[in-house]
């Protein structure tokens, strides 16, 4: 039986990817950011996943305003790094897990969580920056990755409650897959940031820290946060945090927080990172 044993959350700031690709990780601005991931890098290398289900958002790379699926599951064999304007990042091609992805699609759709099946898709910084933060710069990514793209770009995005419940459906789906696979779920994006308009540069440390405090013990409380509250408190891009609730829903009711990191700012964003595992 496949089993989700741990979850991870992290921001996905594109400048973090550029710092890795351009060899700047030891520079004074960047070093504290990367230090915050050392514990999780080591932990994941000691308990490696066969598959990561990686919840992220596409930033008008694979999709555009012409077509915006709310939840889109990558069922392809491979996903190429997207060209986001500077050429594709020099990172390995992402190897998918078509069989498990197809199984998840079938199981969650029959469980009444309709999602879009994607058989060809390039993946942008939303997916590749978290991989780089946790796995560094290997010649190949050390595990398969199932991309789950969530619309947090065009209103209305899904609610936090929908995301939490969707995560629970994903866990049921994974656990009904017959092959023994060790699966991690990652919820990416956030924390508070706003990239445009009069409030560009907004960061809300109390809001972020409350989110970090609460997601482990009381995700139901976070599921009550409405879109307008995310906008007001966490900035226009803070809505990316609903993706963390998919990760949380896919873990057990009781979890352990193995590592917590918060750093302000990287580029325009408050970087938040958690490593959680299921308490048995
Ligand atoms: C930044 C953060 C993001 O989440 C993003 O998608 C793009 C840019 C930033 O802080 O620069
Ligand atoms: Fe983003």
Short mmCIF file of C-alpha atoms and ligand atoms in Angstrom, two decimals:
data_model
loop_
_atom_site.label_atom_id
_atom_site.label_comp_id
_atom_site.label_asym_id
_atom_site.label_seq_id
_atom_site.Cartn_x
_atom_site.Cartn_y
_atom_site.Cartn_z
CA UNK A 1 0.00 0.00 0.00
CA UNK A 2 1.22 3.50 -0.76
CA UNK A 3 1.51 5.73 2.28
CA UNK A 4 1.92 9.44 2.94
CA UNK A 5 4.41 9.68 5.80
CA UNK A 6 5.35 13.35 5.89
CA UNK A 7 4.55 16.79 4.57
CA UNK A 8 6.53 19.90 3.86
CA UNK A 9 5.61 23.50 3.16
CA UNK A 10 7.77 26.17 1.60
CA UNK A 11 7.61 29.48 -0.21
CA UNK A 12 8.68 29.37 -3.85
CA UNK A 13 10.22 32.79 -4.56
CA UNK A 14 11.82 32.71 -8.06
CA UNK A 15 14.86 34.72 -6.90
CA UNK A 16 15.73 31.78 -4.61
CA UNK A 17 16.00 29.59 -7.71
CA UNK A 18 18.13 32.22 -9.42
CA UNK A 19 20.42 32.43 -6.36
CA UNK A 20 21.00 28.65 -6.57
CA UNK A 21 21.45 28.62 -10.34
CA UNK A 22 23.88 31.56 -10.27
CA UNK A 23 25.97 30.25 -7.33
CA UNK A 24 24.95 32.99 -4.87
CA UNK A 25 23.80 30.84 -1.95
CA UNK A 26 26.79 31.85 0.24
CA UNK A 27 26.23 35.57 -0.24
CA UNK A 28 25.19 37.39 2.98
CA UNK A 29 21.70 38.15 1.67
CA UNK A 30 21.01 34.53 0.78
CA UNK A 31 22.94 32.44 3.29
CA UNK A 32 20.32 32.74 6.10
CA UNK A 33 17.58 31.64 3.70
CA UNK A 34 19.37 28.45 2.69
CA UNK A 35 20.46 27.67 6.25
CA UNK A 36 16.79 27.45 7.15
CA UNK A 37 16.44 24.40 4.90
CA UNK A 38 19.46 22.40 6.11
CA UNK A 39 17.51 20.37 8.67
CA UNK A 40 14.83 19.34 6.19
CA UNK A 41 17.34 18.59 3.43
CA UNK A 42 19.09 16.19 5.76
CA UNK A 43 15.88 14.65 7.14
CA UNK A 44 14.45 14.05 3.67
CA UNK A 45 17.74 12.53 2.48
CA UNK A 46 17.55 10.09 5.43
CA UNK A 47 13.89 9.17 4.80
CA UNK A 48 13.61 9.63 1.07
CA UNK A 49 10.25 9.56 -0.69
CA UNK A 50 9.57 7.45 -3.75
CA UNK A 51 7.09 10.08 -4.88
CA UNK A 52 6.36 13.69 -3.94
CA UNK A 53 2.87 15.00 -4.61
CA UNK A 54 3.78 18.64 -5.07
CA UNK A 55 0.97 21.16 -4.64
CA UNK A 56 1.94 24.42 -6.31
CA UNK A 57 0.61 27.14 -8.53
CA UNK A 58 1.42 27.86 -12.12
CA UNK A 59 2.24 31.54 -12.77
CA UNK A 60 0.87 31.88 -16.33
CA UNK A 61 3.58 29.51 -17.64
CA UNK A 62 1.61 26.37 -18.56
CA UNK A 63 -1.79 28.01 -18.27
CA UNK A 64 -2.78 31.56 -19.09
CA UNK A 65 -5.86 33.69 -18.63
CA UNK A 66 -7.27 31.72 -21.58
CA UNK A 67 -7.66 28.59 -19.49
CA UNK A 68 -7.54 28.31 -15.71
CA UNK A 69 -8.26 24.95 -14.08
CA UNK A 70 -8.95 25.12 -10.33
CA UNK A 71 -7.14 21.84 -9.60
CA UNK A 72 -4.97 20.25 -12.33
CA UNK A 73 -3.13 16.97 -11.79
CA UNK A 74 -0.05 16.19 -13.86
CA UNK A 75 -0.41 12.64 -15.16
CA UNK A 76 2.43 12.78 -17.72
CA UNK A 77 5.65 10.75 -17.65
CA UNK A 78 7.75 13.92 -17.64
CA UNK A 79 7.44 17.65 -17.09
CA UNK A 80 9.90 20.11 -18.61
CA UNK A 81 11.10 23.20 -16.70
CA UNK A 82 9.20 26.18 -18.11
CA UNK A 83 10.78 29.15 -19.82
CA UNK A 84 9.69 32.06 -17.62
CA UNK A 85 11.42 34.71 -19.70
CA UNK A 86 15.10 33.97 -19.02
CA UNK A 87 15.16 30.48 -20.55
CA UNK A 88 14.25 27.34 -18.60
CA UNK A 89 16.03 26.93 -15.24
CA UNK A 90 19.04 24.58 -15.51
CA UNK A 91 17.37 21.88 -13.43
CA UNK A 92 16.59 18.25 -14.24
CA UNK A 93 13.47 17.25 -16.12
CA UNK A 94 10.78 16.28 -13.61
CA UNK A 95 9.90 12.59 -13.80
CA UNK A 96 6.22 11.97 -13.06
CA UNK A 97 4.45 8.86 -11.81
CA UNK A 98 1.68 8.31 -14.35
CA UNK A 99 0.23 5.21 -12.69
CA UNK A 100 -0.17 6.76 -9.25
CA UNK A 101 -1.35 10.05 -10.74
CA UNK A 102 -4.03 8.29 -12.78
CA UNK A 103 -5.08 6.37 -9.69
CA UNK A 104 -5.34 9.60 -7.66
CA UNK A 105 -7.37 11.23 -10.46
CA UNK A 106 -9.79 8.30 -10.60
CA UNK A 107 -10.12 8.03 -6.82
CA UNK A 108 -10.67 11.73 -6.07
CA UNK A 109 -13.06 12.27 -8.98
CA UNK A 110 -15.17 9.31 -7.81
CA UNK A 111 -14.90 10.89 -4.35
CA UNK A 112 -16.53 14.02 -5.93
CA UNK A 113 -13.42 16.21 -6.11
CA UNK A 114 -13.44 17.03 -9.81
CA UNK A 115 -10.03 17.92 -11.14
CA UNK A 116 -8.47 18.52 -14.51
CA UNK A 117 -6.24 15.80 -15.93
CA UNK A 118 -3.11 17.21 -17.57
CA UNK A 119 -1.04 15.03 -19.89
CA UNK A 120 1.41 17.69 -21.03
CA UNK A 121 2.62 20.60 -18.93
CA UNK A 122 5.76 22.64 -18.31
CA UNK A 123 6.47 23.43 -14.66
CA UNK A 124 7.60 26.84 -13.43
CA UNK A 125 9.30 28.22 -10.30
CA UNK A 126 6.26 27.27 -8.23
CA UNK A 127 7.37 23.64 -8.54
CA UNK A 128 11.09 23.77 -9.33
CA UNK A 129 12.18 26.17 -6.56
CA UNK A 130 10.85 23.92 -3.76
CA UNK A 131 12.63 20.95 -5.39
CA UNK A 132 15.89 22.91 -5.50
CA UNK A 133 15.53 24.03 -1.87
CA UNK A 134 15.14 20.47 -0.63
CA UNK A 135 17.28 18.48 -3.09
CA UNK A 136 19.94 21.01 -4.12
CA UNK A 137 21.47 20.62 -7.56
CA UNK A 138 21.54 16.89 -8.38
CA UNK A 139 21.94 15.62 -11.96
CA UNK A 140 18.51 13.97 -11.61
CA UNK A 141 15.77 14.65 -9.05
CA UNK A 142 15.96 11.76 -6.57
CA UNK A 143 12.25 10.86 -6.73
CA UNK A 144 9.21 10.99 -8.93
CA UNK A 145 7.02 14.08 -8.68
CA UNK A 146 3.27 14.40 -9.28
CA UNK A 147 2.46 18.07 -9.89
CA UNK A 148 -0.86 19.32 -8.56
CA UNK A 149 -1.47 22.84 -9.86
CA UNK A 150 -3.98 25.01 -8.00
CA UNK A 151 -5.49 28.23 -9.29
CA UNK A 152 -4.53 31.04 -6.94
CA UNK A 153 -4.01 33.51 -9.78
CA UNK A 154 -7.51 34.36 -11.03
CA UNK A 155 -10.43 34.88 -8.64
CA UNK A 156 -12.17 32.84 -7.43
CA UNK A 157 -9.51 30.44 -6.16
CA UNK A 158 -10.70 27.47 -4.11
CA UNK A 159 -11.49 28.09 -0.44
CA UNK A 160 -9.18 26.98 2.33
CA UNK A 161 -11.83 24.53 3.48
CA UNK A 162 -12.09 23.00 0.01
CA UNK A 163 -8.31 22.63 -0.03
CA UNK A 164 -8.20 20.97 3.40
CA UNK A 165 -10.91 18.49 2.38
CA UNK A 166 -9.23 17.88 -0.97
CA UNK A 167 -6.03 16.96 0.86
CA UNK A 168 -7.96 14.39 2.87
CA UNK A 169 -9.31 12.91 -0.38
CA UNK A 170 -5.78 12.73 -1.78
CA UNK A 171 -4.63 10.79 1.30
CA UNK A 172 -7.50 8.31 0.86
CA UNK A 173 -6.58 7.97 -2.81
CA UNK A 174 -2.89 7.34 -2.12
CA UNK A 175 -3.69 4.82 0.59
CA UNK A 176 -5.84 2.79 -1.81
CA UNK A 177 -2.94 2.38 -4.26
CA UNK A 178 -1.71 -1.23 -4.01
CA UNK A 179 2.02 -0.78 -4.59
CA UNK A 180 4.26 -0.03 -1.57
CA UNK A 181 5.33 3.55 -2.13
CA UNK A 182 6.60 6.14 0.31
CA UNK A 183 4.88 9.39 -0.55
CA UNK A 184 5.48 12.91 0.71
CA UNK A 185 3.09 15.78 0.12
CA UNK A 186 4.41 19.31 -0.26
CA UNK A 187 2.30 22.46 -0.07
CA UNK A 188 4.12 25.43 -1.56
CA UNK A 189 3.75 29.19 -2.08
CA UNK A 190 3.14 31.97 0.45
CA UNK A 191 3.68 33.35 2.96
CA UNK A 192 2.53 36.98 3.01
CA UNK A 193 3.52 38.95 -0.07
CA UNK A 194 2.09 41.40 -2.55
CA UNK A 195 3.85 42.00 -5.85
CA UNK A 196 1.73 44.79 -7.27
CA UNK A 197 -0.30 47.91 -6.55
CA UNK A 198 -0.13 50.42 -3.73
CA UNK A 199 0.59 47.81 -1.08
CA UNK A 200 3.41 46.12 -3.04
CA UNK A 201 6.00 44.80 -0.59
CA UNK A 202 3.43 44.07 2.13
CA UNK A 203 4.54 41.51 4.70
CA UNK A 204 2.54 40.57 7.81
CA UNK A 205 4.69 38.70 10.31
CA UNK A 206 1.98 38.25 12.99
CA UNK A 207 -0.39 36.72 10.42
CA UNK A 208 2.32 34.40 9.07
CA UNK A 209 3.45 33.26 12.50
CA UNK A 210 -0.12 32.56 13.54
CA UNK A 211 -0.50 30.45 10.39
CA UNK A 212 2.72 28.56 11.23
CA UNK A 213 1.57 28.06 14.84
CA UNK A 214 -1.86 26.79 13.88
CA UNK A 215 -1.53 24.61 10.78
CA UNK A 216 -0.27 21.63 12.76
CA UNK A 217 -2.68 21.52 15.72
CA UNK A 218 -5.78 23.25 14.34
CA UNK A 219 -6.04 23.36 10.54
CA UNK A 220 -9.83 23.71 10.86
CA UNK A 221 -9.28 27.21 12.26
CA UNK A 222 -7.21 28.16 9.20
CA UNK A 223 -9.84 26.66 6.90
CA UNK A 224 -12.23 29.37 8.14
CA UNK A 225 -10.05 32.18 6.72
CA UNK A 226 -11.92 33.76 3.82
CA UNK A 227 -10.41 35.07 0.58
CA UNK A 228 -10.83 38.71 1.63
CA UNK A 229 -8.96 38.09 4.85
CA UNK A 230 -6.02 36.56 2.95
CA UNK A 231 -6.02 39.60 0.66
CA UNK A 232 -6.21 42.09 3.49
CA UNK A 233 -3.79 40.39 5.87
CA UNK A 234 -1.34 38.50 3.66
CA UNK A 235 -1.38 40.61 0.48
CA UNK A 236 -2.63 39.76 -2.98
CA UNK A 237 -0.27 36.78 -3.39
CA UNK A 238 -0.76 35.56 0.19
CA UNK A 239 -3.70 33.54 -1.11
CA UNK A 240 -1.07 30.99 -2.20
CA UNK A 241 -1.28 29.78 1.42
CA UNK A 242 -4.48 27.84 0.70
CA UNK A 243 -2.19 25.29 -0.97
CA UNK A 244 -0.60 24.54 2.41
CA UNK A 245 -4.01 23.33 3.56
CA UNK A 246 -4.06 20.64 0.87
CA UNK A 247 -0.79 19.35 2.31
CA UNK A 248 -2.18 19.51 5.83
CA UNK A 249 -5.39 17.69 4.90
CA UNK A 250 -3.35 14.82 3.48
CA UNK A 251 -1.63 14.21 6.84
CA UNK A 252 -3.09 12.61 9.95
CA UNK A 253 -5.19 14.57 12.38
CA UNK A 254 -2.20 14.65 14.74
CA UNK A 255 1.15 15.65 13.32
CA UNK A 256 4.59 16.47 14.66
CA UNK A 257 6.33 19.67 13.61
CA UNK A 258 9.89 18.53 12.96
CA UNK A 259 11.22 21.83 11.69
CA UNK A 260 10.00 25.41 11.39
CA UNK A 261 11.66 28.32 9.62
CA UNK A 262 10.59 31.89 8.93
CA UNK A 263 12.67 34.58 7.26
CA UNK A 264 11.82 38.10 6.07
CA UNK A 265 12.26 38.93 3.30
CA UNK A 266 13.53 37.01 0.32
CA UNK A 267 12.84 39.24 -2.64
CA UNK A 268 9.33 40.55 -1.80
CA UNK A 269 8.17 37.59 0.22
CA UNK A 270 8.09 36.28 3.77
CA UNK A 271 9.65 32.84 3.47
CA UNK A 272 7.98 30.17 5.58
CA UNK A 273 8.87 26.51 5.80
CA UNK A 274 7.61 23.58 7.88
CA UNK A 275 8.46 19.89 7.94
CA UNK A 276 5.72 17.72 9.47
CA UNK A 277 5.24 14.02 9.90
CA UNK A 278 2.32 11.86 10.85
CA UNK A 279 2.07 11.08 14.53
CA UNK A 280 1.20 7.44 14.84
C1 LIG B 1 7.96 36.56 -5.79
C2 LIG B 1 7.22 35.63 -5.03
C3 LIG B 1 6.37 34.73 -5.64
O1 LIG B 1 5.59 33.83 -4.96
C4 LIG B 1 6.27 34.71 -7.02
O2 LIG B 1 5.48 33.78 -7.58
C5 LIG B 1 6.98 35.61 -7.80
C6 LIG B 1 7.83 36.54 -7.18
C7 LIG B 1 8.89 37.53 -5.16
O3 LIG B 1 8.89 37.70 -3.93
O4 LIG B 1 9.69 38.14 -5.89
FE1 LIG B 2 4.09 32.72 -6.46
#
